[in-house]
Amino acid sequence: MQRMLIDETPEKIGEKVRLKGWVTIQRDHGKVIFIDLRDRSSVIQLVITKDNADAFEKAKKSCSESAIEVIGTVKERPKNLVNEKISTGGVEVEVESLKILSVAVELPLEVSKAELDLNLQTLLERRNLALRNEKIKSIFFVSASVLDGYRNAMKEKQFTEIKTPKILSAATEGGANFFKIDYFDSEAFLAQSPQFYKQMGVGVFERVFEVGPVFRAEPHFTSRHVNEYISLDAEMGFIDSYEQIMDELEGVIWKIMENVKKQRSDVLKKYNASVPEKMEIPRMKLSDALEILEKEFGKKSEAFDIDPEGERLICEYVKKEKGSDLIFLTHYPTSIRPMYTMPNEEDKELTNSFDLLFRGVEIATGGQRIHSYEQLKKSISDRGIDPDQFKYYLEIFQYGMPPHGGWGMGSERVVQKILGLKSIKEAVLYPRDVKRLIP
Amino acid sequence: MQRMLIDETPEKIGEKVRLKGWVTIQRDHGKVIFIDLRDRSSVIQLVITKDNADAFEKAKKSCSESAIEVIGTVKERPKNLVNEKISTGGVEVEVESLKILSVAVELPLEVSKAELDLNLQTLLERRNLALRNEKIKSIFFVSASVLDGYRNAMKEKQFTEIKTPKILSAATEGGANFFKIDYFDSEAFLAQSPQFYKQMGVGVFERVFEVGPVFRAEPHFTSRHVNEYISLDAEMGFIDSYEQIMDELEGVIWKIMENVKKQRSDVLKKYNASVPEKMEIPRMKLSDALEILEKEFGKKSEAFDIDPEGERLICEYVKKEKGSDLIFLTHYPTSIRPMYTMPNEEDKELTNSFDLLFRGVEIATGGQRIHSYEQLKKSISDRGIDPDQFKYYLEIFQYGMPPHGGWGMGSERVVQKILGLKSIKEAVLYPRDVKRLIP
């Protein structure tokens, strides 16, 4: 007898099946024991009566989260008992034999509850168990759909998937946000982004994308920071304008949303969430956004920059005024953008760069890059950095680097904002923060 | 006028097009200049005559690898001049205007040659340019197809894609092959494999897979080692036997090969290579393999293990005897497998583990894992390691961990062996070895 996935059983009334899975709940009614058995496909009710003494004894010991294997017969459930909450609610399995594969000790969490209702610390500390909760687990089906949607969108647009090194000889973009590594006899750094390597990739493949981890030694304790996350990167050559990069990213965003909606409507329902409705994403100069913040919310910014509260408020405003969950902020000042950012042709103090905000949070940063060797070298020197440090990066600009640009997008923030999760850490399987290296 | 991809032009004879790309070759014939223009889609010939003085002057300066933009008219090429080596050989573009987007300096390598014929050191040192060579570049189209083929195969089998942390608090599997990281005020390590986390994933999702970087501080200088590579990992719960893991991996291998053959037959041709023919992959006990090595090749192994030469020879033997490019070696001794490996039920000195060899090299390692808490704890202690070190890993075994197993496969070795590359480093975009951190 082949082992069956639970989802395959419902139509096979009268047939003998072999099932394996975890005990979600075991209810002992004295003469009969009911077990909700769960595998990767679904949940089904098992019925074990005293007539099968051996199975009954073992069912008694099969506490929640034990792994068991049963042989039994598929039966129709009495109509008045049909459980609509589980997809196999119309049938149950009358168990003939039961084998405990692995017994569980008493659980510190009641993982079978619809809502676990734990504070973030406990949720992360007891991660291995908390993740078994159906609602928490389902977050990661959305993550998988976001990754898939991204890759498919990129391939459709003829971007080549690349994998770039995460161990670097130099701190990529300057700055102090790097983790240092002992690399044999030398010192190395963990990649904070694939920035240089994806630009090198443009020189080779014209259009490249990467899905991979990035590492940021930022000592932030916020609901939107983790120190290791999965970045959705892209870089494209021969652009006509920097608006073209936003056009591409906009297309990608809708492909991701479409994919999540198509594949995970059940999860969206669980979270009472929905993906944003497809529409043109508004674009606004940062300076205009700052003006609106002052006029509409009385919020003055000290520097020519927007802080997290400002991002939240401008999203509120755009939602109210234009009905959009997303907005591009553009023309960030040169002083707060990395040295490779292309200055704006009309105002050299500004850049051809953008941030994409989604429901109050920046999810992507991008823009056009400098493609002239001399200009880039000067931009590096102007920041007091020695260009010789970037020899292998700079050399590509001597070999016909076309006008180009791209973006980096935080996959976990996208998931967080789609589902309305309070902290980004809920969208990471095993998150890393300043104090958390385990589990 | 919209910018056209070169591949879109051939059928548009008489139409005006705007093209952007790199100059692969420029041939100055005095009154006329020919340029082979390359973009991500293809290569096309441009014709620039003295009639267009401005374009002609700029074409003169457009040395190899310069990025240019042209406007011109698509013409049929004289039949006797059709270039069969390029897909757009039947047409050319008569240029009316030319703009140099980014001029290249003189190249230290002639990247347009069919074969670059460089030694490995130069190939890696001049990586940014060498990658522009069509033959070298095409390796990474195969890489992309291997990754894609793997993910699709896994999703088809209901494995959930996960992303696990690469920064760890403890050296995963013991041993010294770890890179140490300064992580704020503590010490951390780079993941040598997602082993513990994918097993944790089984407890949650039953079946999981991951495509991600792994980091090995192995001081090896060989044609099959790099210190950072992309591992294709999988782990599955509720297995009936450990042969089932090999069955799954075998299915995955053929899906990958099929995908490469379907998408990249042009690259295979370039390398005079082919994917292995689909057949049942033979399985052989390690002890039998060692016996064959002694009998057939006079090769005695000092320990109960197989070395790289042995792997090469046994592959030769299997190819000759069974016509297979692949072989599973099974039943490795407990002493040379990690502490989580399931001992064989018939002989406790052996394990339910395997290596998969492909054309002389081990490409994957896998097996069944111990799922009993007590047994695993003992296995750890028996190796002189303190189980308390693995608290967060061990705890999952208290909560109904089903019989399970999986594998890790080196994506670059798969690519190397498909194409017959001498060194694995040729299959890594920017490889990392003991002495190489750049580019």
mmCIF file of N, CA, C and O in Angstrom, chain A residues 5 18 20 22 40 65 102 104-105 125 128 132 137 148 151 155 158 161 166-167 169 180 182-183 197 200 202-203 206 228 238-240 392 395 398-401 430 432-433 438-439, chain B residues 3 5 18 20 22 40 65 102 104-105 125 128 132 148 151 155 158 161 166-167 169 180 182-183 197 200 202-203 206 228 239-240 392 395 398-401 430 432-433 438-439:
data_model
loop_
_atom_site.group_PDB
_atom_site.id
_atom_site.type_symbol
_atom_site.label_atom_id
_atom_site.label_comp_id
_atom_site.label_asym_id
_atom_site.label_seq_id
_atom_site.Cartn_x
_atom_site.Cartn_y
_atom_site.Cartn_z
ATOM 1 N N LEU A 5 -0.974 11.110 0.536
ATOM 2 C CA LEU A 5 -1.072 12.443 1.117
ATOM 3 C C LEU A 5 -2.513 12.620 1.557
ATOM 4 O O LEU A 5 -3.432 12.156 0.890
ATOM 5 N N ARG A 18 -2.769 4.462 3.850
ATOM 6 C CA ARG A 18 -1.701 4.590 4.838
ATOM 7 C C ARG A 18 -1.330 6.061 4.888
ATOM 8 O O ARG A 18 -1.021 6.665 3.866
ATOM 9 N N LYS A 20 0.726 9.355 7.016
ATOM 10 C CA LYS A 20 1.709 9.760 8.014
ATOM 11 C C LYS A 20 1.537 11.243 8.272
ATOM 12 O O LYS A 20 1.206 11.995 7.349
ATOM 13 N N TRP A 22 1.560 14.635 11.590
ATOM 14 C CA TRP A 22 1.648 15.055 12.981
ATOM 15 C C TRP A 22 0.259 15.120 13.608
ATOM 16 O O TRP A 22 -0.714 15.490 12.947
ATOM 17 N N ARG A 40 1.862 17.822 5.001
ATOM 18 C CA ARG A 40 2.124 19.051 4.239
ATOM 19 C C ARG A 40 0.952 19.451 3.363
ATOM 20 O O ARG A 40 0.880 20.584 2.887
ATOM 21 N N GLU A 65 1.573 17.037 18.400
ATOM 22 C CA GLU A 65 2.844 17.171 17.679
ATOM 23 C C GLU A 65 3.645 15.878 17.589
ATOM 24 O O GLU A 65 4.760 15.881 17.054
ATOM 25 N N SER A 102 7.451 9.097 16.347
ATOM 26 C CA SER A 102 8.262 9.971 17.182
ATOM 27 C C SER A 102 7.314 10.712 18.116
ATOM 28 O O SER A 102 6.469 11.481 17.671
ATOM 29 N N ALA A 104 6.047 13.300 21.026
ATOM 30 C CA ALA A 104 6.408 14.649 21.455
ATOM 31 C C ALA A 104 6.244 14.778 22.960
ATOM 32 O O ALA A 104 5.364 14.160 23.555
ATOM 33 N N VAL A 105 7.097 15.568 23.587
ATOM 34 C CA VAL A 105 6.915 15.875 25.008
ATOM 35 C C VAL A 105 5.822 16.945 25.115
ATOM 36 O O VAL A 105 5.359 17.487 24.117
ATOM 37 N N GLU A 125 11.917 33.319 20.505
ATOM 38 C CA GLU A 125 12.629 32.412 21.397
ATOM 39 C C GLU A 125 12.139 30.978 21.180
ATOM 40 O O GLU A 125 12.925 30.044 21.141
ATOM 41 N N ASN A 128 10.977 27.378 16.865
ATOM 42 C CA ASN A 128 10.757 26.056 16.284
ATOM 43 C C ASN A 128 9.328 25.568 16.474
ATOM 44 O O ASN A 128 8.776 24.904 15.601
ATOM 45 N N ARG A 132 5.115 26.096 13.841
ATOM 46 C CA ARG A 132 4.171 25.024 13.503
ATOM 47 C C ARG A 132 2.723 25.499 13.531
ATOM 48 O O ARG A 132 1.832 24.821 13.038
ATOM 49 N N LYS A 137 3.029 29.768 10.250
ATOM 50 C CA LYS A 137 3.679 29.031 9.158
ATOM 51 C C LYS A 137 3.315 29.610 7.792
ATOM 52 O O LYS A 137 4.157 29.704 6.895
ATOM 53 N N ASP A 148 9.302 33.689 -5.898
ATOM 54 C CA ASP A 148 8.932 33.111 -7.186
ATOM 55 C C ASP A 148 8.417 34.160 -8.157
ATOM 56 O O ASP A 148 8.793 34.173 -9.326
ATOM 57 N N ARG A 151 11.374 36.286 -9.388
ATOM 58 C CA ARG A 151 12.229 35.619 -10.378
ATOM 59 C C ARG A 151 11.533 35.493 -11.731
ATOM 60 O O ARG A 151 12.148 35.708 -12.778
ATOM 61 N N LYS A 155 12.857 37.081 -15.248
ATOM 62 C CA LYS A 155 13.207 36.239 -16.394
ATOM 63 C C LYS A 155 12.395 36.638 -17.629
ATOM 64 O O LYS A 155 12.920 36.669 -18.738
ATOM 65 N N GLN A 158 13.980 39.270 -19.560
ATOM 66 C CA GLN A 158 15.315 38.919 -20.065
ATOM 67 C C GLN A 158 16.466 39.316 -19.157
ATOM 68 O O GLN A 158 17.561 39.626 -19.635
ATOM 69 N N GLU A 161 19.812 35.503 -14.237
ATOM 70 C CA GLU A 161 20.025 35.285 -12.802
ATOM 71 C C GLU A 161 21.510 35.065 -12.535
ATOM 72 O O GLU A 161 22.144 34.222 -13.149
ATOM 73 N N LYS A 166 29.504 36.757 -1.477
ATOM 74 C CA LYS A 166 29.087 37.439 -0.249
ATOM 75 C C LYS A 166 30.290 37.779 0.631
ATOM 76 O O LYS A 166 30.167 38.524 1.583
ATOM 77 N N ILE A 167 31.427 37.188 0.313
ATOM 78 C CA ILE A 167 32.661 37.519 1.017
ATOM 79 C C ILE A 167 33.447 38.487 0.146
ATOM 80 O O ILE A 167 33.770 38.179 -1.001
ATOM 81 N N SER A 169 36.572 41.644 -0.305
ATOM 82 C CA SER A 169 37.871 42.089 0.211
ATOM 83 C C SER A 169 37.777 43.469 0.832
ATOM 84 O O SER A 169 38.540 43.819 1.704
ATOM 85 N N LYS A 180 32.919 42.095 9.857
ATOM 86 C CA LYS A 180 34.268 41.684 9.489
ATOM 87 C C LYS A 180 34.409 40.172 9.634
ATOM 88 O O LYS A 180 33.862 39.583 10.565
ATOM 89 N N ASP A 182 37.217 36.784 9.588
ATOM 90 C CA ASP A 182 38.591 36.255 9.516
ATOM 91 C C ASP A 182 38.652 35.332 8.305
ATOM 92 O O ASP A 182 38.061 34.245 8.323
ATOM 93 N N TYR A 183 39.342 35.773 7.269
ATOM 94 C CA TYR A 183 39.412 34.964 6.052
ATOM 95 C C TYR A 183 40.837 34.460 5.877
ATOM 96 O O TYR A 183 41.679 35.146 5.323
ATOM 97 N N TYR A 197 28.936 44.083 -7.815
ATOM 98 C CA TYR A 197 28.938 42.887 -8.652
ATOM 99 C C TYR A 197 27.784 42.875 -9.635
ATOM 100 O O TYR A 197 27.896 42.349 -10.730
ATOM 101 N N MET A 200 28.985 45.077 -12.355
ATOM 102 C CA MET A 200 29.902 44.293 -13.187
ATOM 103 C C MET A 200 29.092 43.360 -14.097
ATOM 104 O O MET A 200 29.441 43.140 -15.253
ATOM 105 N N VAL A 202 26.191 43.915 -15.396
ATOM 106 C CA VAL A 202 25.639 44.663 -16.528
ATOM 107 C C VAL A 202 26.633 44.667 -17.682
ATOM 108 O O VAL A 202 26.269 44.468 -18.843
ATOM 109 N N GLY A 203 27.913 44.862 -17.343
ATOM 110 C CA GLY A 203 28.953 44.856 -18.370
ATOM 111 C C GLY A 203 28.995 43.547 -19.142
ATOM 112 O O GLY A 203 29.413 43.512 -20.296
ATOM 113 N N GLU A 206 24.181 42.608 -19.610
ATOM 114 C CA GLU A 206 23.287 43.740 -19.869
ATOM 115 C C GLU A 206 22.189 43.866 -18.802
ATOM 116 O O GLU A 206 21.961 44.948 -18.282
ATOM 117 N N GLU A 228 20.260 40.476 8.738
ATOM 118 C CA GLU A 228 20.482 39.620 7.572
ATOM 119 C C GLU A 228 19.137 39.481 6.879
ATOM 120 O O GLU A 228 18.140 39.147 7.537
ATOM 121 N N PHE A 238 21.944 50.102 -20.732
ATOM 122 C CA PHE A 238 21.375 50.771 -21.908
ATOM 123 C C PHE A 238 20.000 51.371 -21.641
ATOM 124 O O PHE A 238 19.093 51.271 -22.463
ATOM 125 N N ILE A 239 19.858 51.969 -20.456
ATOM 126 C CA ILE A 239 18.586 52.633 -20.178
ATOM 127 C C ILE A 239 18.533 53.972 -20.928
ATOM 128 O O ILE A 239 19.564 54.591 -21.220
ATOM 129 N N ASP A 240 17.316 54.380 -21.253
ATOM 130 C CA ASP A 240 17.119 55.668 -21.919
ATOM 131 C C ASP A 240 16.991 56.798 -20.910
ATOM 132 O O ASP A 240 17.321 57.945 -21.192
ATOM 133 N N TYR A 392 39.060 46.998 -8.943
ATOM 134 C CA TYR A 392 38.382 45.994 -9.766
ATOM 135 C C TYR A 392 36.958 46.404 -10.126
ATOM 136 O O TYR A 392 36.369 45.887 -11.057
ATOM 137 N N GLU A 395 37.503 49.391 -12.924
ATOM 138 C CA GLU A 395 38.011 49.036 -14.255
ATOM 139 C C GLU A 395 36.881 48.796 -15.260
ATOM 140 O O GLU A 395 37.041 49.041 -16.437
ATOM 141 N N GLN A 398 36.023 51.511 -17.643
ATOM 142 C CA GLN A 398 36.942 51.812 -18.746
ATOM 143 C C GLN A 398 36.610 51.014 -19.998
ATOM 144 O O GLN A 398 37.175 51.248 -21.048
ATOM 145 N N TYR A 399 35.727 50.043 -19.843
ATOM 146 C CA TYR A 399 35.435 49.162 -20.976
ATOM 147 C C TYR A 399 34.009 49.304 -21.480
ATOM 148 O O TYR A 399 33.289 48.332 -21.634
ATOM 149 N N GLY A 400 33.567 50.525 -21.693
ATOM 150 C CA GLY A 400 32.271 50.735 -22.328
ATOM 151 C C GLY A 400 31.099 50.404 -21.432
ATOM 152 O O GLY A 400 30.262 49.573 -21.778
ATOM 153 N N MET A 401 31.038 51.037 -20.277
ATOM 154 C CA MET A 401 29.904 50.807 -19.382
ATOM 155 C C MET A 401 28.736 51.662 -19.852
ATOM 156 O O MET A 401 28.834 52.891 -19.886
ATOM 157 N N TYR A 430 14.169 32.584 10.745
ATOM 158 C CA TYR A 430 14.999 32.649 11.952
ATOM 159 C C TYR A 430 15.766 33.969 11.908
ATOM 160 O O TYR A 430 16.887 34.018 11.399
ATOM 161 N N ARG A 432 17.836 37.492 12.568
ATOM 162 C CA ARG A 432 19.073 37.908 13.226
ATOM 163 C C ARG A 432 18.965 39.380 13.576
ATOM 164 O O ARG A 432 18.695 40.209 12.704
ATOM 165 N N ASP A 433 19.130 39.699 14.852
ATOM 166 C CA ASP A 433 19.257 41.106 15.206
ATOM 167 C C ASP A 433 20.447 41.286 16.130
ATOM 168 O O ASP A 433 21.197 40.337 16.380
ATOM 169 N N ILE A 438 20.246 33.188 17.837
ATOM 170 C CA ILE A 438 19.622 31.875 17.974
ATOM 171 C C ILE A 438 18.112 32.001 18.043
ATOM 172 O O ILE A 438 17.640 33.053 18.468
ATOM 173 N N PRO A 439 17.288 31.033 17.769
ATOM 174 C CA PRO A 439 17.750 29.785 17.164
ATOM 175 C C PRO A 439 18.211 30.076 15.744
ATOM 176 O O PRO A 439 17.934 31.103 15.207
ATOM 177 N N ARG B 3 13.412 51.804 -28.747
ATOM 178 C CA ARG B 3 14.639 51.036 -28.893
ATOM 179 C C ARG B 3 14.278 49.582 -29.184
ATOM 180 O O ARG B 3 13.344 49.037 -28.610
ATOM 181 N N LEU B 5 15.450 45.478 -29.587
ATOM 182 C CA LEU B 5 16.452 44.451 -29.343
ATOM 183 C C LEU B 5 16.927 43.955 -30.684
ATOM 184 O O LEU B 5 16.141 43.851 -31.626
ATOM 185 N N ARG B 18 16.238 51.779 -33.776
ATOM 186 C CA ARG B 18 17.216 52.359 -32.870
ATOM 187 C C ARG B 18 17.791 51.212 -32.060
ATOM 188 O O ARG B 18 17.039 50.453 -31.434
ATOM 189 N N LYS B 20 20.947 49.707 -29.336
ATOM 190 C CA LYS B 20 22.039 50.017 -28.416
ATOM 191 C C LYS B 20 22.801 48.733 -28.135
ATOM 192 O O LYS B 20 22.196 47.657 -28.081
ATOM 193 N N TRP B 22 27.066 46.834 -27.436
ATOM 194 C CA TRP B 22 28.517 46.941 -27.396
ATOM 195 C C TRP B 22 29.121 46.620 -28.756
ATOM 196 O O TRP B 22 28.613 45.737 -29.459
ATOM 197 N N ARG B 40 21.969 41.995 -25.319
ATOM 198 C CA ARG B 40 21.677 40.761 -24.590
ATOM 199 C C ARG B 40 20.991 39.721 -25.453
ATOM 200 O O ARG B 40 20.929 38.553 -25.110
ATOM 201 N N GLU B 65 34.291 46.943 -27.505
ATOM 202 C CA GLU B 65 33.679 47.025 -26.173
ATOM 203 C C GLU B 65 33.154 48.417 -25.825
ATOM 204 O O GLU B 65 32.640 48.623 -24.725
ATOM 205 N N SER B 102 29.663 55.291 -24.279
ATOM 206 C CA SER B 102 30.750 55.069 -23.338
ATOM 207 C C SER B 102 31.875 54.389 -24.103
ATOM 208 O O SER B 102 31.713 53.273 -24.586
ATOM 209 N N ALA B 104 35.483 52.624 -24.839
ATOM 210 C CA ALA B 104 36.358 51.693 -24.117
ATOM 211 C C ALA B 104 37.809 52.003 -24.413
ATOM 212 O O ALA B 104 38.147 52.441 -25.513
ATOM 213 N N VAL B 105 38.667 51.792 -23.418
ATOM 214 C CA VAL B 105 40.100 51.908 -23.677
ATOM 215 C C VAL B 105 40.570 50.631 -24.378
ATOM 216 O O VAL B 105 39.810 49.678 -24.519
ATOM 217 N N GLU B 125 41.924 36.790 -12.862
ATOM 218 C CA GLU B 125 42.452 38.126 -12.590
ATOM 219 C C GLU B 125 41.744 39.156 -13.481
ATOM 220 O O GLU B 125 41.375 40.226 -13.022
ATOM 221 N N ASN B 128 36.459 40.540 -15.202
ATOM 222 C CA ASN B 128 35.447 41.440 -15.755
ATOM 223 C C ASN B 128 35.452 41.450 -17.281
ATOM 224 O O ASN B 128 34.400 41.544 -17.898
ATOM 225 N N ARG B 132 33.147 38.689 -20.727
ATOM 226 C CA ARG B 132 32.454 39.200 -21.912
ATOM 227 C C ARG B 132 32.629 38.294 -23.123
ATOM 228 O O ARG B 132 31.932 38.435 -24.109
ATOM 229 N N ASP B 148 17.234 27.076 -11.954
ATOM 230 C CA ASP B 148 15.822 27.048 -12.333
ATOM 231 C C ASP B 148 15.263 25.640 -12.372
ATOM 232 O O ASP B 148 14.176 25.380 -11.867
ATOM 233 N N ARG B 151 14.852 24.372 -8.758
ATOM 234 C CA ARG B 151 13.692 24.940 -8.050
ATOM 235 C C ARG B 151 12.384 24.382 -8.583
ATOM 236 O O ARG B 151 11.479 24.051 -7.814
ATOM 237 N N LYS B 155 9.617 22.289 -6.375
ATOM 238 C CA LYS B 155 8.252 22.781 -6.183
ATOM 239 C C LYS B 155 7.229 21.756 -6.667
ATOM 240 O O LYS B 155 6.196 21.559 -6.036
ATOM 241 N N GLN B 158 6.330 19.368 -4.104
ATOM 242 C CA GLN B 158 5.745 19.972 -2.905
ATOM 243 C C GLN B 158 6.742 20.310 -1.804
ATOM 244 O O GLN B 158 6.412 20.254 -0.626
ATOM 245 N N GLU B 161 10.060 26.419 -0.490
ATOM 246 C CA GLU B 161 11.336 27.140 -0.539
ATOM 247 C C GLU B 161 11.521 27.937 0.749
ATOM 248 O O GLU B 161 10.653 28.707 1.144
ATOM 249 N N LYS B 166 22.516 32.742 7.451
ATOM 250 C CA LYS B 166 23.900 32.397 7.129
ATOM 251 C C LYS B 166 24.841 32.789 8.261
ATOM 252 O O LYS B 166 26.001 32.399 8.263
ATOM 253 N N ILE B 167 24.341 33.612 9.180
ATOM 254 C CA ILE B 167 25.131 33.967 10.358
ATOM 255 C C ILE B 167 24.655 33.099 11.515
ATOM 256 O O ILE B 167 23.470 33.102 11.864
ATOM 257 N N SER B 169 25.329 31.242 15.508
ATOM 258 C CA SER B 169 25.984 31.460 16.809
ATOM 259 C C SER B 169 27.040 30.397 17.085
ATOM 260 O O SER B 169 27.991 30.628 17.803
ATOM 261 N N LYS B 180 35.014 32.854 10.996
ATOM 262 C CA LYS B 180 34.536 33.558 12.175
ATOM 263 C C LYS B 180 34.152 34.992 11.802
ATOM 264 O O LYS B 180 34.818 35.626 10.994
ATOM 265 N N ASP B 182 32.964 38.937 13.375
ATOM 266 C CA ASP B 182 32.724 39.858 14.494
ATOM 267 C C ASP B 182 31.273 40.291 14.402
ATOM 268 O O ASP B 182 30.908 41.054 13.488
ATOM 269 N N TYR B 183 30.442 39.810 15.316
ATOM 270 C CA TYR B 183 29.019 40.150 15.262
ATOM 271 C C TYR B 183 28.677 41.031 16.460
ATOM 272 O O TYR B 183 28.413 40.535 17.547
ATOM 273 N N TYR B 197 19.086 24.029 10.041
ATOM 274 C CA TYR B 197 17.886 24.824 9.754
ATOM 275 C C TYR B 197 16.952 24.123 8.786
ATOM 276 O O TYR B 197 15.749 24.288 8.857
ATOM 277 N N MET B 200 15.162 21.710 10.966
ATOM 278 C CA MET B 200 14.117 22.450 11.668
ATOM 279 C C MET B 200 12.940 22.695 10.724
ATOM 280 O O MET B 200 11.775 22.640 11.121
ATOM 281 N N VAL B 202 11.897 20.804 8.339
ATOM 282 C CA VAL B 202 11.088 19.588 8.200
ATOM 283 C C VAL B 202 10.004 19.553 9.281
ATOM 284 O O VAL B 202 8.849 19.230 9.008
ATOM 285 N N GLY B 203 10.387 19.923 10.514
ATOM 286 C CA GLY B 203 9.412 19.956 11.602
ATOM 287 C C GLY B 203 8.240 20.883 11.321
ATOM 288 O O GLY B 203 7.154 20.691 11.839
ATOM 289 N N GLU B 206 7.468 19.913 6.548
ATOM 290 C CA GLU B 206 7.613 18.518 6.100
ATOM 291 C C GLU B 206 8.653 18.382 4.993
ATOM 292 O O GLU B 206 9.514 17.518 5.060
ATOM 293 N N GLU B 228 33.357 29.579 -1.262
ATOM 294 C CA GLU B 228 31.970 30.035 -1.202
ATOM 295 C C GLU B 228 31.275 29.470 -2.424
ATOM 296 O O GLU B 228 31.769 29.623 -3.540
ATOM 297 N N ILE B 239 9.854 9.885 5.595
ATOM 298 C CA ILE B 239 10.343 8.953 4.583
ATOM 299 C C ILE B 239 10.101 7.519 5.051
ATOM 300 O O ILE B 239 10.034 7.227 6.244
ATOM 301 N N ASP B 240 9.919 6.620 4.094
ATOM 302 C CA ASP B 240 9.743 5.201 4.400
ATOM 303 C C ASP B 240 11.084 4.484 4.506
ATOM 304 O O ASP B 240 11.218 3.498 5.213
ATOM 305 N N TYR B 392 19.065 24.574 20.622
ATOM 306 C CA TYR B 392 17.942 24.955 19.758
ATOM 307 C C TYR B 392 17.739 23.998 18.600
ATOM 308 O O TYR B 392 16.692 23.964 17.996
ATOM 309 N N GLU B 395 16.154 20.643 20.440
ATOM 310 C CA GLU B 395 14.787 20.706 20.942
ATOM 311 C C GLU B 395 13.756 20.204 19.931
ATOM 312 O O GLU B 395 12.733 19.654 20.308
ATOM 313 N N GLN B 398 12.433 16.760 20.293
ATOM 314 C CA GLN B 398 11.505 16.445 21.391
ATOM 315 C C GLN B 398 10.055 16.630 20.972
ATOM 316 O O GLN B 398 9.143 16.283 21.703
ATOM 317 N N TYR B 399 9.856 17.221 19.801
ATOM 318 C CA TYR B 399 8.493 17.547 19.387
ATOM 319 C C TYR B 399 8.052 16.782 18.141
ATOM 320 O O TYR B 399 7.554 17.362 17.181
ATOM 321 N N GLY B 400 8.262 15.455 18.185
ATOM 322 C CA GLY B 400 7.731 14.638 17.094
ATOM 323 C C GLY B 400 8.444 14.823 15.778
ATOM 324 O O GLY B 400 7.837 15.156 14.770
ATOM 325 N N MET B 401 9.757 14.602 15.789
ATOM 326 C CA MET B 401 10.522 14.713 14.538
ATOM 327 C C MET B 401 10.373 13.401 13.777
ATOM 328 O O MET B 401 10.774 12.342 14.258
ATOM 329 N N TYR B 430 32.492 35.085 -9.768
ATOM 330 C CA TYR B 430 33.656 35.695 -9.118
ATOM 331 C C TYR B 430 34.078 34.791 -7.971
ATOM 332 O O TYR B 430 33.622 34.966 -6.847
ATOM 333 N N ARG B 432 35.909 32.582 -4.977
ATOM 334 C CA ARG B 432 36.678 32.857 -3.764
ATOM 335 C C ARG B 432 37.518 31.636 -3.434
ATOM 336 O O ARG B 432 36.978 30.531 -3.307
ATOM 337 N N ASP B 433 38.825 31.833 -3.328
ATOM 338 C CA ASP B 433 39.643 30.746 -2.801
ATOM 339 C C ASP B 433 40.570 31.292 -1.729
ATOM 340 O O ASP B 433 40.482 32.469 -1.360
ATOM 341 N N ILE B 438 39.378 38.919 -4.749
ATOM 342 C CA ILE B 438 39.072 39.903 -5.771
ATOM 343 C C ILE B 438 39.200 39.293 -7.156
ATOM 344 O O ILE B 438 39.964 38.356 -7.319
ATOM 345 N N PRO B 439 38.598 39.797 -8.192
ATOM 346 C CA PRO B 439 37.556 40.824 -8.070
ATOM 347 C C PRO B 439 36.334 40.204 -7.393
ATOM 348 O O PRO B 439 36.249 39.017 -7.296
#
